[in-house]
Short mmCIF file of C-alpha atoms and ligand atoms in Angstrom, two decimals:
data_model
loop_
_atom_site.label_atom_id
_atom_site.label_comp_id
_atom_site.label_asym_id
_atom_site.label_seq_id
_atom_site.Cartn_x
_atom_site.Cartn_y
_atom_site.Cartn_z
CA MET A 1 4.23 25.15 6.51
CA ILE A 2 6.81 24.70 3.06
CA ILE A 3 8.17 27.68 1.78
CA ASP A 4 10.93 26.36 -0.86
CA PRO A 5 8.73 26.50 -4.52
CA ILE A 6 8.09 22.97 -6.22
CA GLU A 7 10.89 23.23 -8.68
CA THR A 8 13.35 23.44 -6.02
CA LEU A 9 10.62 20.15 -3.44
CA VAL A 10 11.42 17.94 -6.50
CA GLN A 11 14.26 18.63 -7.42
CA GLN A 12 15.34 17.56 -3.61
CA VAL A 13 13.91 14.42 -4.45
CA GLN A 14 15.24 13.78 -7.15
CA ALA A 15 18.66 14.24 -5.29
CA LYS A 16 17.11 11.77 -3.14
CA ASN A 17 17.34 13.46 -0.67
CA PRO A 18 14.81 11.81 2.58
CA ARG A 19 13.31 15.69 4.10
CA ALA A 20 12.72 16.68 0.94
CA ILE A 21 11.46 12.88 0.53
CA ALA A 22 9.41 13.21 3.71
CA ARG A 23 7.73 17.19 3.02
CA ALA A 24 6.52 16.20 -0.29
CA ILE A 25 4.45 13.48 1.00
CA THR A 26 3.04 15.21 3.85
CA LEU A 27 2.50 18.22 1.14
CA VAL A 28 -0.04 15.70 -0.71
CA GLU A 29 -1.60 14.04 2.80
CA ASP A 30 -2.15 17.57 3.76
CA HIS A 31 -3.86 19.31 0.32
CA ASP A 32 -1.71 21.75 -0.82
CA SER A 33 -2.68 23.23 -3.30
CA ARG A 34 0.18 22.41 -5.06
CA ALA A 35 0.41 19.05 -4.25
CA GLY A 36 -0.56 18.73 -8.82
CA GLN A 37 2.26 20.47 -9.54
CA LEU A 38 4.53 18.08 -7.25
CA LEU A 39 3.10 15.11 -8.60
CA SER A 40 3.43 16.40 -12.73
CA ALA A 41 6.83 17.40 -11.98
CA LEU A 42 7.87 13.85 -10.50
CA ASP A 43 9.72 11.65 -13.46
CA PRO A 44 8.00 8.96 -15.37
CA GLN A 45 10.02 7.06 -15.86
CA SER A 46 11.38 5.86 -12.37
CA ILE A 47 7.81 5.64 -11.66
CA GLU A 48 7.16 2.50 -14.43
CA GLU A 49 10.16 0.69 -12.93
CA MET A 50 9.47 0.35 -9.39
CA THR A 51 8.37 -2.67 -8.27
CA VAL A 52 5.16 -2.13 -5.71
CA ILE A 53 4.93 -5.12 -3.72
CA GLY A 54 1.59 -5.54 -1.42
CA ILE A 55 2.86 -6.81 2.59
CA THR A 56 -0.66 -8.66 3.65
CA GLY A 57 -2.34 -10.35 6.32
CA PRO A 58 -3.32 -10.97 9.56
CA PRO A 59 -2.16 -8.99 13.13
CA GLY A 60 0.87 -11.10 14.29
CA ALA A 61 1.13 -13.36 11.39
CA GLY A 62 4.53 -11.48 11.28
CA LYS A 63 4.24 -9.00 7.84
CA SER A 64 6.54 -6.19 9.53
CA THR A 65 9.41 -8.85 10.49
CA LEU A 66 9.02 -10.22 7.53
CA THR A 67 9.34 -6.82 5.67
CA GLY A 68 12.39 -5.93 7.66
CA ARG A 69 13.83 -9.05 6.29
CA LEU A 70 12.49 -7.75 2.66
CA ILE A 71 14.35 -5.21 3.42
CA ALA A 72 17.90 -6.04 4.41
CA ARG A 73 18.16 -8.07 0.92
CA PHE A 74 16.98 -6.32 -1.35
CA ARG A 75 19.21 -3.20 0.45
CA SER A 76 21.66 -5.93 -0.14
CA GLU A 77 21.84 -5.78 -3.31
CA GLY A 78 22.19 -1.87 -3.03
CA ARG A 79 18.88 -1.19 -3.61
CA ARG A 80 16.86 1.68 -2.15
CA VAL A 81 13.93 0.45 -0.30
CA GLY A 82 10.35 2.50 0.61
CA ILE A 83 8.05 1.05 2.80
CA ILE A 84 4.00 2.50 3.23
CA ALA A 85 2.98 1.10 6.44
CA ILE A 86 -0.28 1.51 6.09
CA ASP A 87 -2.42 1.11 10.31
CA PRO A 88 -5.85 0.71 10.82
CA SER A 89 -5.30 1.87 14.43
CA SER A 90 -6.47 5.15 15.30
CA PRO A 91 -3.42 7.59 14.05
CA ILE A 92 -3.91 8.76 18.47
CA SER A 93 -3.08 5.96 20.33
CA GLY A 94 -0.80 4.10 17.32
CA GLY A 95 -0.57 1.42 18.63
CA ALA A 96 0.92 -0.36 15.59
CA ILE A 97 2.83 1.92 14.33
CA LEU A 98 5.00 1.68 17.16
CA GLY A 99 5.24 -1.74 16.59
CA ASP A 100 5.88 -1.48 13.03
CA ARG A 101 8.87 1.44 13.62
CA VAL A 102 10.42 -0.66 16.66
CA ARG A 103 10.76 -3.81 13.79
CA MET A 104 11.96 -1.72 11.44
CA MET A 105 14.60 -0.34 14.31
CA GLU A 106 17.42 -2.14 12.69
CA HIS A 107 16.93 -0.12 8.94
CA ALA A 108 16.43 3.58 11.23
CA LEU A 109 19.55 4.74 11.21
CA ASP A 110 19.56 3.44 6.93
CA GLY A 111 18.81 6.89 4.38
CA ASP A 112 18.23 4.16 1.90
CA VAL A 113 15.23 3.31 3.65
CA ILE A 114 12.08 5.49 3.51
CA VAL A 115 9.38 4.59 5.60
CA ARG A 116 5.90 6.30 5.88
CA SER A 117 3.47 5.41 7.99
CA MET A 118 -0.24 6.02 7.42
CA ALA A 119 -3.90 5.61 8.96
CA THR A 120 -6.23 4.18 7.41
CA ARG A 121 -8.34 6.15 10.29
CA GLY A 122 -9.23 9.59 11.35
CA ARG A 123 -9.02 11.22 7.64
CA LEU A 124 -11.73 11.38 5.23
CA GLY A 125 -10.52 8.97 2.99
CA GLY A 126 -8.52 8.81 -0.18
CA LEU A 127 -6.22 6.15 1.12
CA CYS A 128 -5.56 4.94 -3.04
CA ALA A 129 -4.86 8.57 -3.44
CA ALA A 130 -2.51 9.42 -0.16
CA ALA A 131 -0.20 5.75 -0.83
CA GLY A 132 -0.69 6.51 -4.59
CA ALA A 133 0.90 9.69 -4.00
CA ALA A 134 3.50 8.62 -1.99
CA MET A 135 5.34 5.64 -3.35
CA ARG A 136 5.51 8.17 -7.20
CA ILE A 137 7.64 10.64 -4.95
CA MET A 138 9.84 7.50 -2.61
CA ALA A 139 9.85 5.75 -6.67
CA ALA A 140 11.31 9.63 -8.41
CA GLY A 141 13.22 9.65 -4.95
CA GLY A 142 15.06 6.76 -6.13
CA CYS A 143 13.31 4.21 -4.01
CA SER A 144 13.28 1.21 -6.58
CA VAL A 145 11.61 -0.97 -4.58
CA ILE A 146 8.01 -0.44 -2.40
CA LEU A 147 6.07 -2.60 -0.04
CA ILE A 148 3.49 -2.10 1.11
CA GLU A 149 2.36 -3.51 4.57
CA THR A 150 -1.53 -3.31 5.44
CA VAL A 151 -3.57 -5.46 7.82
CA GLY A 152 -5.67 -7.64 5.04
CA VAL A 153 -8.69 -6.80 7.05
CA GLY A 154 -11.37 -3.57 6.31
CA GLN A 155 -11.68 -2.81 2.25
CA SER A 156 -9.93 -0.09 2.35
CA GLU A 157 -6.51 -2.05 2.90
CA MET A 158 -8.07 -4.76 -0.41
CA ASP A 159 -7.71 -1.35 -2.48
CA ILE A 160 -4.53 -0.73 -1.08
CA ILE A 161 -3.26 -3.85 -2.20
CA SER A 162 -4.65 -3.70 -5.54
CA LEU A 163 -2.26 -0.67 -6.42
CA ALA A 164 0.71 -3.91 -6.11
CA ASP A 165 2.57 -5.07 -9.22
CA ILE A 166 3.24 -8.37 -6.42
CA THR A 167 1.11 -8.87 -3.33
CA LEU A 168 2.13 -11.65 -0.82
CA LEU A 169 -0.34 -13.14 2.21
CA VAL A 170 1.84 -13.34 5.01
CA LEU A 171 -0.26 -15.67 7.63
CA ALA A 172 0.98 -18.26 10.62
CA PRO A 173 -0.29 -20.87 13.04
CA GLY A 174 -1.69 -20.70 15.56
CA LEU A 175 -3.77 -17.20 14.34
CA GLY A 176 -7.38 -19.20 13.42
CA ASP A 177 -7.16 -16.40 10.29
CA GLU A 178 -7.22 -18.75 7.25
CA ILE A 179 -10.52 -18.92 6.84
CA GLN A 180 -11.32 -15.34 7.47
CA ALA A 181 -8.21 -14.60 4.76
CA MET A 182 -10.14 -16.58 1.77
CA LYS A 183 -13.67 -15.25 3.38
CA ALA A 184 -11.90 -11.58 2.46
CA GLY A 185 -10.69 -13.03 -1.02
CA LEU A 186 -7.34 -12.08 -0.34
CA LEU A 187 -6.35 -15.41 -1.76
CA GLU A 188 -7.76 -14.19 -4.53
CA VAL A 189 -6.11 -11.57 -4.78
CA ALA A 190 -2.20 -12.35 -3.17
CA ASP A 191 0.08 -14.01 -5.90
CA LEU A 192 2.24 -15.69 -2.91
CA LEU A 193 1.14 -17.67 0.23
CA VAL A 194 3.68 -16.67 2.74
CA VAL A 195 3.66 -19.15 5.98
CA ASN A 196 5.51 -17.47 8.77
CA LYS A 197 6.49 -19.01 11.81
CA SER A 198 7.32 -22.41 9.97
CA ASP A 199 9.09 -24.10 12.68
CA SER A 200 5.43 -23.81 14.48
CA PRO A 201 3.51 -25.77 15.84
CA GLY A 202 0.83 -26.23 12.92
CA ALA A 203 2.74 -25.03 10.57
CA GLU A 204 3.20 -27.67 8.45
CA THR A 205 -0.89 -28.19 9.03
CA LEU A 206 -0.94 -24.75 7.35
CA THR A 207 1.00 -25.56 4.90
CA LEU A 208 -1.00 -27.94 3.67
CA GLU A 209 -4.19 -25.95 3.77
CA MET A 210 -2.51 -23.57 1.69
CA GLU A 211 -1.49 -26.02 -0.99
CA THR A 212 -4.82 -26.85 -1.24
CA ALA A 213 -6.61 -23.66 -1.04
CA ALA A 214 -4.29 -22.02 -3.73
CA HIS A 215 -4.43 -22.21 -8.03
CA ASP A 216 -0.92 -23.77 -7.64
CA ARG A 217 0.82 -25.42 -5.15
CA SER A 218 4.35 -23.60 -6.14
CA GLN A 219 2.51 -19.92 -4.40
CA VAL A 220 3.06 -21.32 -1.16
CA TRP A 221 6.48 -20.67 1.03
CA GLN A 222 8.01 -20.52 4.36
CA THR A 223 9.88 -18.30 6.23
CA ASP A 224 10.94 -17.80 10.02
CA ALA A 225 11.00 -14.00 9.92
CA LEU A 226 12.54 -14.44 13.22
CA THR A 227 15.55 -16.46 11.62
CA GLY A 228 15.24 -15.32 8.03
CA LYS A 229 14.95 -18.91 7.05
CA GLY A 230 13.52 -19.31 3.44
CA VAL A 231 13.87 -15.89 3.27
CA ALA A 232 16.20 -15.74 0.26
CA GLU A 233 14.03 -17.99 -1.62
CA LEU A 234 11.51 -16.18 -1.17
CA THR A 235 13.00 -12.64 -2.26
CA SER A 236 14.19 -15.36 -5.49
CA ARG A 237 10.68 -15.54 -5.93
CA LEU A 238 9.59 -13.00 -5.45
CA ILE A 239 12.47 -10.51 -8.46
CA ALA A 240 11.28 -14.20 -10.74
CA LEU A 241 7.56 -13.16 -10.46
CA ASP A 242 7.83 -9.88 -11.07
CA ARG A 243 10.31 -10.40 -14.84
CA GLU A 244 8.15 -12.84 -15.22
CA HIS A 245 5.01 -10.16 -15.01
CA ARG A 246 6.78 -8.03 -17.31
CA SER A 247 6.84 -9.96 -19.17
CA ASP A 248 3.43 -11.58 -19.98
CA GLY A 249 1.81 -8.28 -19.93
CA THR A 250 0.06 -9.41 -16.27
CA ARG A 251 2.40 -6.15 -14.70
CA SER A 252 0.87 -3.27 -17.70
CA LYS A 253 -2.93 -4.70 -16.82
CA ARG A 254 -2.12 -4.18 -13.33
CA ARG A 255 -0.74 -0.92 -13.21
CA GLY A 256 -3.41 0.05 -15.29
CA GLN A 257 -6.49 -1.25 -12.84
CA ALA A 258 -4.53 0.03 -10.25
CA HIS A 259 -3.92 3.29 -12.36
CA GLU A 260 -7.45 3.42 -12.48
CA ARG A 261 -8.39 3.03 -8.89
CA GLU A 262 -5.60 5.54 -8.35
CA VAL A 263 -8.26 8.20 -9.84
CA ILE A 264 -11.40 7.27 -8.61
CA ASP A 265 -9.77 7.92 -5.23
CA TRP A 266 -8.55 11.83 -6.61
CA ALA A 267 -11.63 12.47 -7.72
CA ILE A 268 -13.27 11.71 -4.72
CA GLU A 269 -11.43 13.75 -2.69
CA LEU A 270 -11.24 16.77 -4.95
CA LEU A 271 -14.37 16.42 -5.73
CA ARG A 272 -14.94 16.67 -1.11
CA PRO A 273 -14.19 20.31 -0.17
CA GLN A 274 -17.44 20.95 -2.89
CA LEU A 275 -20.12 18.27 -1.69
CA SER A 276 -19.21 19.76 1.73
CA SER A 277 -20.27 22.65 0.95
CA ALA A 278 -22.78 22.16 -0.80
CA ALA A 279 -24.30 20.23 1.88
CA LYS A 280 -24.07 22.72 4.26
CA ALA A 281 -25.89 25.10 1.67
CA MET A 282 -27.97 22.28 1.40
CA ASP A 283 -31.18 22.49 4.45
CA CYS A 284 -30.50 18.28 5.34
CA ARG A 285 -33.43 18.52 6.57
CA GLN A 286 -32.90 15.26 9.68
CA SER A 287 -36.21 13.66 8.37
CA ALA A 288 -35.32 13.10 4.65
CA ASP A 289 -33.22 9.99 2.87
CA PRO A 290 -29.51 11.31 3.46
CA ARG A 291 -30.02 8.81 -0.43
CA GLN A 292 -32.28 11.29 -1.60
CA LEU A 293 -29.73 14.03 -0.11
CA ALA A 294 -27.09 12.86 -1.89
CA GLN A 295 -28.24 13.12 -4.79
CA GLU A 296 -30.34 16.13 -4.53
CA LEU A 297 -26.87 17.74 -3.75
CA LEU A 298 -25.39 15.86 -6.88
CA SER A 299 -28.03 17.94 -8.92
CA ALA A 300 -27.41 21.15 -6.89
CA LEU A 301 -23.42 20.57 -8.23
CA GLU A 302 -24.55 19.50 -11.66
CA LEU A 303 -22.91 16.20 -11.65
CA LYS A 304 -25.73 13.25 -12.62
CA ALA A 305 -26.16 10.45 -10.24
CA ASN A 306 -26.34 6.66 -11.88
CA PRO A 307 -30.26 6.66 -11.26
CA ASP A 308 -29.80 2.71 -11.14
CA ILE A 309 -27.37 2.27 -7.94
N1 LIG B 401 8.48 -18.26 16.18
C1 LIG B 401 8.74 -16.58 14.91
N2 LIG B 401 7.88 -15.43 15.84
C2 LIG B 401 7.81 -14.88 15.21
C3 LIG B 401 8.24 -15.34 13.31
N3 LIG B 401 8.26 -13.54 12.73
C4 LIG B 401 7.34 -12.65 13.59
N4 LIG B 401 7.21 -13.22 14.93
C5 LIG B 401 7.37 -12.40 15.87
O1 LIG B 401 5.44 -12.53 15.95
C6 LIG B 401 5.04 -10.96 16.08
C7 LIG B 401 4.03 -10.41 15.55
O2 LIG B 401 5.04 -9.68 14.58
P1 LIG B 401 4.83 -8.59 13.49
O3 LIG B 401 6.01 -8.43 12.20
O4 LIG B 401 4.50 -7.79 14.71
O5 LIG B 401 3.37 -9.37 13.27
P2 LIG B 401 2.86 -8.34 11.83
O6 LIG B 401 1.03 -7.93 13.07
O7 LIG B 401 2.28 -8.98 11.39
O8 LIG B 401 3.39 -7.55 11.41
C8 LIG B 401 6.21 -10.69 16.63
O9 LIG B 401 6.72 -10.74 18.60
C9 LIG B 401 7.41 -11.16 15.55
O10 LIG B 401 8.50 -11.46 17.18
C10 LIG B 401 8.90 -16.50 13.26
O11 LIG B 401 9.57 -16.49 12.21
N5 LIG B 401 8.88 -17.38 14.15
MG1 LIG B 402 3.21 -5.09 11.18
#
């Protein structure tokens, strides 16, 4: 329960207060009626300037360990870092969240590292809307770099990646997930392909495979997140790529697409309560085709469904 007026909360967020940042994100996630007021009061300049880095790849590839390394690099440059960890597991078991928390523990006492976990399951969708809002709040709270760690498996995680300005696909030898990553189209969306655990057997083979699969060999980077080997080079490349994307129009094009996705996600979120009460009011005859009923529901709300799909 937040008793402070929204103006105070926004001021506290913009004064970089980590607790206020956390409270603001919770307020949006909880569909508080003041969420709109909060989001529109955030400084648009900081949101415009932030760099959002998506980190995806199969479980166990070393994403969280690498994220910890990237945090350290950005912190050494004096930058405030926000992390959004998308957890595909149930919020109840919390396994992945706990694991990631442990790996980020070295930064736990750093007030300039803001970590937020979000579950993909156990919620009614709106993950893009929630993650987008969290990024904006973190940026307004002084984070100039936002890292989003997500397991590249489902569609909702892919949607999240589309919110990033730059995406890293992290792979490791021996997991056998390269093919799956390719099938999921991750290779298409990733700007940089990271072969982590570079000292493990199979790293060279995987690197060669990735160089063949990539558009450009210079997309492929090797790291050992445990020792930090290769991380400085990867970070320099990331920063240079961000600069290139800012000047060649790539970033603004991606931002436009990301924004569109967020808007659609919000529209669905905002409609959900009405859909829910209209469905309750309607006789959802179990024998009737649910798709047909959905169309009836939309007509009842005077929304036109596309007849072609
Ligand atoms: N040998 C080796 N192990 C690593 C490396 N990076 C991460 N690990 C280990 O791999 C396991 C999974 O790492 P984690 O960061 O949780 O992977 P995630 O599931 O992708 O987030 C952990 O036991 C890490 O200590 C690396 O570069 N080399
Ligand atoms: Mg992880």
